XYZ file of C-alpha atoms in Angstrom:
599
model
C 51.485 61.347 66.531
C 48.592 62.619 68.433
C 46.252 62.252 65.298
C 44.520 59.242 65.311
C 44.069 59.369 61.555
C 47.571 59.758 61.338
C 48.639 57.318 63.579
C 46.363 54.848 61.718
C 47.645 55.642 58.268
C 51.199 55.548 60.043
C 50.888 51.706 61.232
C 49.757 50.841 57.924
C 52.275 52.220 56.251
C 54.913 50.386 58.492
C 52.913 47.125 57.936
C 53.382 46.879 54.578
C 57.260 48.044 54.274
C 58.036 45.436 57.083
C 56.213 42.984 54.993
C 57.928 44.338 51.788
C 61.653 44.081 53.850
C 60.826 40.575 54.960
C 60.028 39.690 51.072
C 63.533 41.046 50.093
C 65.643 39.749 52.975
C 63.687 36.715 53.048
C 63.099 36.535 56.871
C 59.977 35.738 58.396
C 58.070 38.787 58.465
C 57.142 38.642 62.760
C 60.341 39.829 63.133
C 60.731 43.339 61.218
C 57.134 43.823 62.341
C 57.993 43.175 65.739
C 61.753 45.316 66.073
C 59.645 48.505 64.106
C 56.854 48.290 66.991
C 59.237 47.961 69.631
C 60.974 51.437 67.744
C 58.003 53.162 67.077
C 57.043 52.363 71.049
C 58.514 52.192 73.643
C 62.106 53.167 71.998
C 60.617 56.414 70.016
C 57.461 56.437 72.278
C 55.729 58.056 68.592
C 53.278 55.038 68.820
C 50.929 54.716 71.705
C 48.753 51.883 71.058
C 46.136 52.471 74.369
C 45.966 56.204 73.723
C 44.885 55.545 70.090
C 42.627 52.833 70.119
C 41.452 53.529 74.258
C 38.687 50.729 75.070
C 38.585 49.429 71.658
C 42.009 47.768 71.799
C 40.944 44.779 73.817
C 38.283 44.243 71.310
C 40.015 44.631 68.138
C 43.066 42.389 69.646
C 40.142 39.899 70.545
C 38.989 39.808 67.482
C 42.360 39.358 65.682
C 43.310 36.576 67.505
C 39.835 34.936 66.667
C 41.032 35.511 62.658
C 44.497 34.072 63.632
C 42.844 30.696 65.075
C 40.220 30.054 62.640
C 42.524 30.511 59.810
C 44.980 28.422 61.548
C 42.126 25.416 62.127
C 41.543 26.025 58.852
C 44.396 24.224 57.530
C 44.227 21.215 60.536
C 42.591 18.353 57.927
C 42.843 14.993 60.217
C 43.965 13.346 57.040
C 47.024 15.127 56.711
C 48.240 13.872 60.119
C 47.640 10.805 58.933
C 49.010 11.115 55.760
C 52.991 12.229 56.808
C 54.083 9.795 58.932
C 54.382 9.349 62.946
C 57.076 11.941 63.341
C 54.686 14.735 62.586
C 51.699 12.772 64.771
C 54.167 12.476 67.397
C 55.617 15.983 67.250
C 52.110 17.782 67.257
C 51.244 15.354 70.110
C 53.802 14.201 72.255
C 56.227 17.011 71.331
C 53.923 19.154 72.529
C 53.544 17.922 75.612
C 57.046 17.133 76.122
C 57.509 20.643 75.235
C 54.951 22.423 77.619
C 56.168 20.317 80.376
C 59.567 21.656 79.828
C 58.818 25.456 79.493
C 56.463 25.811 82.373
C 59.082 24.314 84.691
C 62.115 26.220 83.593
C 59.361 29.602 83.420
C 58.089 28.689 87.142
C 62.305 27.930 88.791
C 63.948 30.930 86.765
C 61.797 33.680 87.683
C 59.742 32.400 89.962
C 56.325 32.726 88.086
C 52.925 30.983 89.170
C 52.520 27.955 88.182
C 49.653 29.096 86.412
C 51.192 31.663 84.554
C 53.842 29.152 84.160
C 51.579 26.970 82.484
C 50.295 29.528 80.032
C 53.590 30.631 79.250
C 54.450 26.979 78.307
C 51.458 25.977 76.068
C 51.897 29.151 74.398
C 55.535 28.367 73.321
C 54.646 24.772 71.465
C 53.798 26.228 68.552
C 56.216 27.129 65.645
C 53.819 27.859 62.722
C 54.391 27.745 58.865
C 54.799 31.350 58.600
C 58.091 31.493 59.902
C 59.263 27.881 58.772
C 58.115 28.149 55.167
C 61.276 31.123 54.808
C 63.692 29.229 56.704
C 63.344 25.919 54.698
C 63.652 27.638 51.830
C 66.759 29.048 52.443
C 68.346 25.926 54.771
C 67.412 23.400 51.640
C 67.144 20.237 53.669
C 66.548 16.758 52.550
C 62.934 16.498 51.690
C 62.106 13.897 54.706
C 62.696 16.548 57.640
C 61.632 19.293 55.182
C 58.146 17.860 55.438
C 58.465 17.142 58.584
C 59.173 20.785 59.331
C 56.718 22.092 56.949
C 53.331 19.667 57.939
C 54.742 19.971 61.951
C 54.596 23.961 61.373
C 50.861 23.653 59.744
C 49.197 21.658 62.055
C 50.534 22.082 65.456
C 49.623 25.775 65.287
C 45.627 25.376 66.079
C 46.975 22.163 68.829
C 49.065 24.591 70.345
C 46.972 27.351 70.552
C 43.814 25.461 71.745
C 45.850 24.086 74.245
C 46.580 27.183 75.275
C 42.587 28.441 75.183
C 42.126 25.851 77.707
C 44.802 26.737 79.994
C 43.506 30.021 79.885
C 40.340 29.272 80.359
C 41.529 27.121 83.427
C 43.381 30.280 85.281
C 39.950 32.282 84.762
C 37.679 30.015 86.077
C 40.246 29.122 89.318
C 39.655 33.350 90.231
C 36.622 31.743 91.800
C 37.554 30.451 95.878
C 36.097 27.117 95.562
C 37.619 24.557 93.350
C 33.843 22.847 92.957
C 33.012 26.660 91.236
C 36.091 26.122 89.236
C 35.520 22.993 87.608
C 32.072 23.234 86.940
C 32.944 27.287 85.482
C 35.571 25.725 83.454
C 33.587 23.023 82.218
C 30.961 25.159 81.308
C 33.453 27.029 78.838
C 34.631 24.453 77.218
C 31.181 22.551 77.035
C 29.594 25.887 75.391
C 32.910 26.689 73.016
C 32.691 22.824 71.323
C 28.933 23.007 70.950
C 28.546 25.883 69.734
C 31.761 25.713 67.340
C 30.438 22.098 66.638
C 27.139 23.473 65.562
C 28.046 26.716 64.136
C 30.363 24.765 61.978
C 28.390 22.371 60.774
C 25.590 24.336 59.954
C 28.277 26.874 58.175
C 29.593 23.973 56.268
C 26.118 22.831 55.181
C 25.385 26.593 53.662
C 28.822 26.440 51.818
C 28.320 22.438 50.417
C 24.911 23.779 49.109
C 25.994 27.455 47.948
C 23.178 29.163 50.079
C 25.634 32.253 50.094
C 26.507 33.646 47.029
C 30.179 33.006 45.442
C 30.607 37.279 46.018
C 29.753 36.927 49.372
C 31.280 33.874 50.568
C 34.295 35.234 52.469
C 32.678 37.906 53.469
C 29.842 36.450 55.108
C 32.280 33.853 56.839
C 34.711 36.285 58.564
C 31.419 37.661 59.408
C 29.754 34.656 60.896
C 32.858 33.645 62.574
C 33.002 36.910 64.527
C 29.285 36.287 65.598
C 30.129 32.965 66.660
C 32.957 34.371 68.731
C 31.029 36.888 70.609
C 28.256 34.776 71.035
C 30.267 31.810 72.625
C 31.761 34.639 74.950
C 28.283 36.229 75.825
C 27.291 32.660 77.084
C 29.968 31.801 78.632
C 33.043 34.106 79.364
C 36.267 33.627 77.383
C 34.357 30.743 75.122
C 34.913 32.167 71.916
C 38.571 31.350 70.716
C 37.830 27.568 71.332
C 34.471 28.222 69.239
C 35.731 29.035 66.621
C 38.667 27.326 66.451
C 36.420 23.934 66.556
C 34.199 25.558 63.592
C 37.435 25.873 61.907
C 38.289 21.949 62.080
C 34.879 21.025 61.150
C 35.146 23.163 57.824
C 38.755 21.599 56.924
C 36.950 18.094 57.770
C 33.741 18.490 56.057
C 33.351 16.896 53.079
C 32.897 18.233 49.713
C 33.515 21.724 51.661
C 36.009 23.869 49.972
C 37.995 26.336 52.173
C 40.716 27.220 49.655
C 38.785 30.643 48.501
C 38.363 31.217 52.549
C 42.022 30.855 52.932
C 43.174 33.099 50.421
C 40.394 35.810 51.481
C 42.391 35.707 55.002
C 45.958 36.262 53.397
C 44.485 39.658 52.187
C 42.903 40.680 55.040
C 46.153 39.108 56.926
C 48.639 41.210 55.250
C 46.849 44.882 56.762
C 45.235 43.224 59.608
C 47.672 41.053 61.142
C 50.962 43.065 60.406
C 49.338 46.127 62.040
C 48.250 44.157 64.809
C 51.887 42.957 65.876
C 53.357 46.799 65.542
C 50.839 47.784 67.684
C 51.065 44.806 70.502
C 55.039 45.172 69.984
C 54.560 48.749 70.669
C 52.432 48.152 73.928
C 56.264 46.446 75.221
C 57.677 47.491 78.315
C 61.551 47.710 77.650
C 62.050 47.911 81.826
C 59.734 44.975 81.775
C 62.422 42.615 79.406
C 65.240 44.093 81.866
C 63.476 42.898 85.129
C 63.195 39.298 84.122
C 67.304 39.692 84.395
C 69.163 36.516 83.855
C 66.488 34.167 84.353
C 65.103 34.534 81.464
C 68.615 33.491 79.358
C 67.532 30.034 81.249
C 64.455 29.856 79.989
C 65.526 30.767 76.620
C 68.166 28.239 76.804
C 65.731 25.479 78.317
C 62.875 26.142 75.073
C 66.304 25.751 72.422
C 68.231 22.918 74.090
C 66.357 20.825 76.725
C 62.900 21.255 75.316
C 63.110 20.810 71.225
C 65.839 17.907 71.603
C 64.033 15.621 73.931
C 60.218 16.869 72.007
C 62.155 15.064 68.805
C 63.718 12.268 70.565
C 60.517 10.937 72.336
C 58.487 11.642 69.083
C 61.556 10.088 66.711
C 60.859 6.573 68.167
C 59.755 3.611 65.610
C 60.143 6.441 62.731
C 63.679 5.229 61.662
C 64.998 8.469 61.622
C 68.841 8.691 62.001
C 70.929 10.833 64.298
C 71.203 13.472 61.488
C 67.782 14.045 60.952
C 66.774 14.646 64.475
C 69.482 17.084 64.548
C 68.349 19.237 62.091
C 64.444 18.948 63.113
C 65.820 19.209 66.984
C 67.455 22.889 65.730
C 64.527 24.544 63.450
C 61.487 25.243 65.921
C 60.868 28.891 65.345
C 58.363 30.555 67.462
C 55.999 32.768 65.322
C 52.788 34.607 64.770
C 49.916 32.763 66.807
C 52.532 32.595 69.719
C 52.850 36.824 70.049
C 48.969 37.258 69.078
C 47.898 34.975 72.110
C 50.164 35.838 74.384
C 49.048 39.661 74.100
C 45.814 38.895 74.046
C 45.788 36.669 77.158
C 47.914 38.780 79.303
C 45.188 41.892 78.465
C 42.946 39.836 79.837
C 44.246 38.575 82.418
C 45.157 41.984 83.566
C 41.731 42.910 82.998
C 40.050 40.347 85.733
C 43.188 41.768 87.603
C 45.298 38.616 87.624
C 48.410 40.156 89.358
C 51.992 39.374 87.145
C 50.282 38.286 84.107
C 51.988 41.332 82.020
C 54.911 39.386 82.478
C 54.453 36.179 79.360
C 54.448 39.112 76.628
C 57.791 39.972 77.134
C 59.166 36.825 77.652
C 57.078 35.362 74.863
C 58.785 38.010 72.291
C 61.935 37.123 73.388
C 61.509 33.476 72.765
C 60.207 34.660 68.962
C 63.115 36.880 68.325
C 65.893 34.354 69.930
C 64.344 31.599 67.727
C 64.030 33.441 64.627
C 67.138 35.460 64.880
C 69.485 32.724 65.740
C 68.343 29.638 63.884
C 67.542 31.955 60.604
C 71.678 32.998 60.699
C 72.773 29.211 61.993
C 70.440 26.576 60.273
C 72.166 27.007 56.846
C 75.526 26.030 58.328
C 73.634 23.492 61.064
C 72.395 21.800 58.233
C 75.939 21.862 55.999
C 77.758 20.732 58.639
C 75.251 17.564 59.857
C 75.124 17.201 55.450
C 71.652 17.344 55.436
C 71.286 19.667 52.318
C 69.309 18.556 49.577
C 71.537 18.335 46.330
C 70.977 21.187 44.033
C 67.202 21.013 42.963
C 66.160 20.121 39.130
C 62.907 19.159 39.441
C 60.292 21.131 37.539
C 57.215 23.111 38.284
C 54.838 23.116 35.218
C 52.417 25.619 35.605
C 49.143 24.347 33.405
C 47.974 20.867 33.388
C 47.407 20.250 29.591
C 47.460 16.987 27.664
C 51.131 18.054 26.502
C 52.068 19.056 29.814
C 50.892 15.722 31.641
C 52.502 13.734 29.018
C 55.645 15.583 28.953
C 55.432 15.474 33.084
C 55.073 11.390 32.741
C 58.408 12.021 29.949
C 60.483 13.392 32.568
C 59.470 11.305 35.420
C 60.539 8.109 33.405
C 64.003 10.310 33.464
C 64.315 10.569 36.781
C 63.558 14.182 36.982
C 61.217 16.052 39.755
C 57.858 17.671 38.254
C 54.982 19.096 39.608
C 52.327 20.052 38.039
C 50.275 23.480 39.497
C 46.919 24.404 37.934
C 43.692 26.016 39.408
C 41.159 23.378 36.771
C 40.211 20.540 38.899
C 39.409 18.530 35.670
C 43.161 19.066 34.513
C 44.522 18.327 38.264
C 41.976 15.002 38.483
C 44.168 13.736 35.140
C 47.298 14.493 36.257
C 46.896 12.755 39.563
C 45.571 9.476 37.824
C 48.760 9.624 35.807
C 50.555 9.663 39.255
C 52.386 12.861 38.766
C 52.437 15.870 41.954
C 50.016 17.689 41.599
C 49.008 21.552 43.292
C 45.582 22.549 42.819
C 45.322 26.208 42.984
C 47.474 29.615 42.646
C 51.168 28.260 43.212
C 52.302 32.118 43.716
C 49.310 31.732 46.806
C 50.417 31.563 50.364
C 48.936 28.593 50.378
C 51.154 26.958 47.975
C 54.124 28.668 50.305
C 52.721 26.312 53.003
C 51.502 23.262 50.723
C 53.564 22.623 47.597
C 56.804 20.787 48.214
C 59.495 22.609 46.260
C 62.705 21.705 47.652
C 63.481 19.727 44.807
C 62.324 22.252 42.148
C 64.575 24.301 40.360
C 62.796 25.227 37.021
C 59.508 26.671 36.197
C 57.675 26.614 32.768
C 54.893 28.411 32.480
C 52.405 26.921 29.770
C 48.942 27.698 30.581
C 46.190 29.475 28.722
C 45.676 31.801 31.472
C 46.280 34.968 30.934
C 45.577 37.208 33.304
C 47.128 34.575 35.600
C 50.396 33.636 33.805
C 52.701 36.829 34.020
C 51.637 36.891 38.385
C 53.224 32.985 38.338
C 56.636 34.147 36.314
C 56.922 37.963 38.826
C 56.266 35.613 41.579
C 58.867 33.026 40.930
C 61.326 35.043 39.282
C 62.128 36.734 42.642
C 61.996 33.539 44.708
C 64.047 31.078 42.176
C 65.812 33.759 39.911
C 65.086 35.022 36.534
C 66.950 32.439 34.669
C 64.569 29.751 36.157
C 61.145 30.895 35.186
C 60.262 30.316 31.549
C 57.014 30.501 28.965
C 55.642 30.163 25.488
C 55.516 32.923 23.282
C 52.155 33.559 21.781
C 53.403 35.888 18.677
C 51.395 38.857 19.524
C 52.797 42.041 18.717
C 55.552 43.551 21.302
C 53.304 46.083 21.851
C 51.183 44.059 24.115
C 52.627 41.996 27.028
C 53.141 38.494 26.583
C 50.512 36.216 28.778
C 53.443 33.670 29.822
C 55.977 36.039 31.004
C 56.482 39.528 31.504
C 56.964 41.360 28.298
C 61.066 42.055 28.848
C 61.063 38.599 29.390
C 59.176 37.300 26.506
C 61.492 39.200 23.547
C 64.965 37.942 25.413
C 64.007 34.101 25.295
C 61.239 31.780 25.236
C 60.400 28.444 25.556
C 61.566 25.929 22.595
C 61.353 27.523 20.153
C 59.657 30.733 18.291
C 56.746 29.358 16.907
C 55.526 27.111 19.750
C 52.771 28.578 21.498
C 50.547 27.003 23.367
C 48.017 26.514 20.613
C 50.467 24.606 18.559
C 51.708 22.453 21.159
C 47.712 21.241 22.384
C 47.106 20.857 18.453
C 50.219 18.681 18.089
C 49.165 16.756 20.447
C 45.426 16.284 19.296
C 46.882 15.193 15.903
C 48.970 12.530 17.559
C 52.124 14.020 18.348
C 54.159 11.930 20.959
C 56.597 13.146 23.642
C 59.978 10.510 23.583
C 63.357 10.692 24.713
C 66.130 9.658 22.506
C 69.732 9.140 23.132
C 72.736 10.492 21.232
C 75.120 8.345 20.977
C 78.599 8.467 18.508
C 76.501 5.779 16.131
C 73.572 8.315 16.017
C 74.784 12.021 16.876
C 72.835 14.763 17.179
C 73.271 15.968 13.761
C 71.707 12.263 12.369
C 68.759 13.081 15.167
C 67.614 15.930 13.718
C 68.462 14.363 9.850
C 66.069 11.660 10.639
C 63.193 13.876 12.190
C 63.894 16.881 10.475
C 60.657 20.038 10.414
C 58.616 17.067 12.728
C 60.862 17.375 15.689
C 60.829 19.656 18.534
C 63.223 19.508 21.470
C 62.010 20.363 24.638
C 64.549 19.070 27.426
C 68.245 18.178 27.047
C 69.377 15.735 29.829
C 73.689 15.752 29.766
C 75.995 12.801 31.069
C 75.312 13.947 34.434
C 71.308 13.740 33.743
C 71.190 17.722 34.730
C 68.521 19.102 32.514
C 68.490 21.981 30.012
C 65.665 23.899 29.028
C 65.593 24.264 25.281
C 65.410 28.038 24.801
C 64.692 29.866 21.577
C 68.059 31.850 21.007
C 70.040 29.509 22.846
C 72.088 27.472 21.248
C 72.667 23.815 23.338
C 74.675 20.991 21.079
C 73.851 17.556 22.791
C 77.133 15.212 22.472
C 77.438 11.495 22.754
C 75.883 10.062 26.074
C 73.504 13.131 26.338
C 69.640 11.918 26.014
C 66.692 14.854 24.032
C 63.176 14.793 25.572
C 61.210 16.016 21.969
C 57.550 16.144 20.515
C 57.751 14.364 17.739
C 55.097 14.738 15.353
C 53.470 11.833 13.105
C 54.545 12.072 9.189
C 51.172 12.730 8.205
C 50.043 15.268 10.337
C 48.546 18.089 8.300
C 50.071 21.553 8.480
């Protein structure tokens, strides 16, 4: 493809089917994106990544990465470190160093790398990152303990690991100079200028969001745009500066008070999805295939070191005083997938390394892909049966996810948890989310089809979604979104009695007309006005003294079931058109509305 339009379009194009495959297979995506650049490039040779961007790759690669970190600081809130325990402290701090220490020596013995290189190579390899955990602990289903562990260990050890490996960087560049006095005080200077500045740039940023100085139209915008000025301003000042810049601007956001990063974050997933994915084809497409033979066997020690000697003893030194059993550790000691911030930096460092003419440096990108295609590869096939075998599955999930955080729903929510059953409740109105959480029931504020959520909203024990919000535009997104990822008979919504013609706001039309929630006349209108004219939400048992025919005898047109709970307390969704006859020992969660409630 000598055209670079063509080319362009071309990695595009590949971007989003590899992201499209990775949605249907339900892999992480890095690893489609990374097998079709590695076709396209040195297997094909169509795709020539230097010949079509020439000077402007090192920028544009720069760049990326600077996306990559801030987004990834963007999610580092000190309170949530706090806030899950010491395993996931301990993991993103002594795991990590366990972990580095491991890597750089088996990378320095088995092929005889620098230590310096050896060093990189290690800090880069701490980092898993939610983007290929999210997938696999969705599929592996373990016990919710070590799937937050997992989950929060993924979130915030990606900036930890990646600054860590800024500042080794940083390190190997400022030792090019002969005397070590030159290299401490040019190393110092680096990070001195990356923290203030980020420090600064991040406050100041923070202040002009708190305050709404920039428009509500312009606020991502003019952030991606500031960040990148921060970036090449830190590295004007002082060389290599800027990924520690703004990866400290990115931490003081996510700490600021009263600053809200949530629009920021789902700006990035956009630009993320074009950006990012066409960044990997094109770094995987930069790989030497002669280079991955050279590193010979060696490298099968390395691999085998990062999988066995390094993730075990990370988790055993972090596991101590958590009260974790032998199980457990297990598990978490198998799922460390190596992901996206891993192949972005180690690109990007080894350009530049071979830019100052570091000699060797090309070597950490091809050892640093095969770590991320080893890990992803082999623990996406084995964790399932890992996690079978140590019986470290969560049961079958039948929690709920209610999607709109009504009066009816938050009572009905408080209903269910006096049953025992799972709910969360998802809603993008703060005022809604503020009452559920005072009523001590989950809560999600914000898009739960977002990526975000993906990363955030704990849904290992959720089987079931209703969907019974007045949003609109926003409902029939919710039911696509979760019809793929928990099935189509688990997604579920109120009818609103418009005409077929038009599609219904709670589900897709086709879904609407097959089934709805409760029954056919409850909409969402009824239920909130039910409620308004004192309606309450109760559970009743049947029994063989009161059967279900006596049940609905006694409450007759003021009775609505809503959720059938059997001997085994598994609950059933009351469905329009689907018929469910509780027997004795079953218990009915119903609205039940006052005598004199006008019609």
């Amino acid at each position: 493809m000598s055209d670079p339009l063509i080319s362009l379009v071309a990695v595009g194009l590949l971007s989003i089917a590899c992201q499209y495959l990775a949605y249907k297979i339900r892999l992480p995506a890095i690893l489609p994106l990374l097998i079709v650049g590695i076709i396209v490039g040195p297997v094909m040779g169509v795709l020539n990544a230097d010949d079509l961007f020439g000077d402007l790759l090192f920028p544009v690669v720069s760049l990326s990465v600077a996306i990559i970190l801030f987004e990834g600081s963007l999610t580092l809130k000190f309170s949530d470190i706090r806030g899950h325990g010491n395993m996931v402290r301990n993991l993103c701090s002594i795991g990590v160093v366990v972990t580095w220490a491991v890597a750089t020596v088996a990378a320095h013995y088995a092929l005889d790398i620098p230590w310096q290189l050896a060093f990189l190579f290690g800090a880069i390899v701490t980092v898993t990152g939610p983007t290929v955990i999210v997938p696999m602990i969705r599929t592996v289903r373990p016990q919710t303990n070590v799937a937050n562990i997992l989950r929060w260990e993924g979130i915030i050890i990606d900036p930890i690991g990646a600054l860590l490996a800024v500042l080794v960087y940083e390190y190997i560049v400022a030792s090019q100079a002969e005397a070590i006095t030159h290299t401490l005080i040019t190393f110092g200077k680096t990070i001195g200028m990356g923290v203030c500045l980020g420090l600064v740039s991040g406050y100041l940023l923070g202040i002009c969001l708190r305050k709404q100085w920039i428009p509500h139209y312009l606020q991502n915008t003019a952030v991606l745009t500031l960040i990148l000025g921060v970036f090449a301003a830190s590295n004007y000042v002082a060389h290599e500066s800027g990924l520690l810049a703004v990866t400290i601007v990115g931490m003081v956001l996510a700490n600021m008070k009263n600053v809200e990063v949530e629009d920021i974050l789902e700006f990035k997933e956009t630009l993320s999805v074009l950006l990012i994915s066409g960044l990997f084809i094109l770094l995987a497409s930069r790989l030497n295939l002669s280079s991955v033979t050279d590193l010979g066997f060696g490298v099968l020690w390395i691999l085998l070191a990062i999988m066995f000697v390094a993730r075990p003893l990370s988790v055993a030194f972090s596991s101590i005083g958590t009260g974790l059993n032998w199980r457990e550790l297990a598990l978490i000691s198998w799922i460390a997938p190596r992901g996206i911030v891993a192949a972005a930096v180690s690109a990007l460092f080894s350009l530049k390394l071979e830019e100052i003419g570091y000699e060797g440096a090309g070597v950490i990108v091809p050892i640093v892909f095969l770590v991320i295609i080893t890990t992803v590869v082999l623990q996406s096939l084995t964790a399932k049966p890992v996690a079978q075998l140590l019986q470290m599955r969560a049961p079958p999930p039948n929690g709920f996810l209610i999607f709109g955080g009504s009066k009816f729903n938050r009572l009905l929510a408080i209903e269910m948890q006096n049953q025992k059953i799972p709910v969360v409740i998802a809603d993008t109105n703060w005022d809604a989310i503020r009452e559920a959480r005072m009523k001590d029931i989950p809560v999600y504020f914000g898009n739960p089809a977002s990526d975000h959520a993906a990363r955030h909203m704990e849904l290992e024990r959720i089987g079931t979604v209703l969907i019974m919000s007045p949003y609109k535009q926003l409902n029939p997104l919710i039911a696509y979104h979760f019809e793929y990822t928990m099935g189509k008979d688990k997604v579920w919504g109120l009818t609103n009695n418009e005409q077929a013609t038009r599609p219904s706001h709670q589900v897709g039309q086709h879904y609407a007309q097959r089934m709805t929630l409760f029954d056919e006349g409850v909409t969402y209108g009824y239920l909130a006005s039910s409620i308004a004219h004192g309606a309450t939400i109760k559970t009743t048992r049947i029994t063989e003294e009161f059967s279900y025919e006596k049940y609905l005898e006694t409450y007759g047109g003021r009775v609505t079931p809503l959720i059938a709970l059997d001997k085994a307390s598994k609950p059933h969704v009351i469905l329009y058109g689907k018929e469910i006859t509780p027997v004795p020992g079953w218990r009915l969660i119903s609205l039940i509305r006052p005598e004199d409630e006008p019609v």
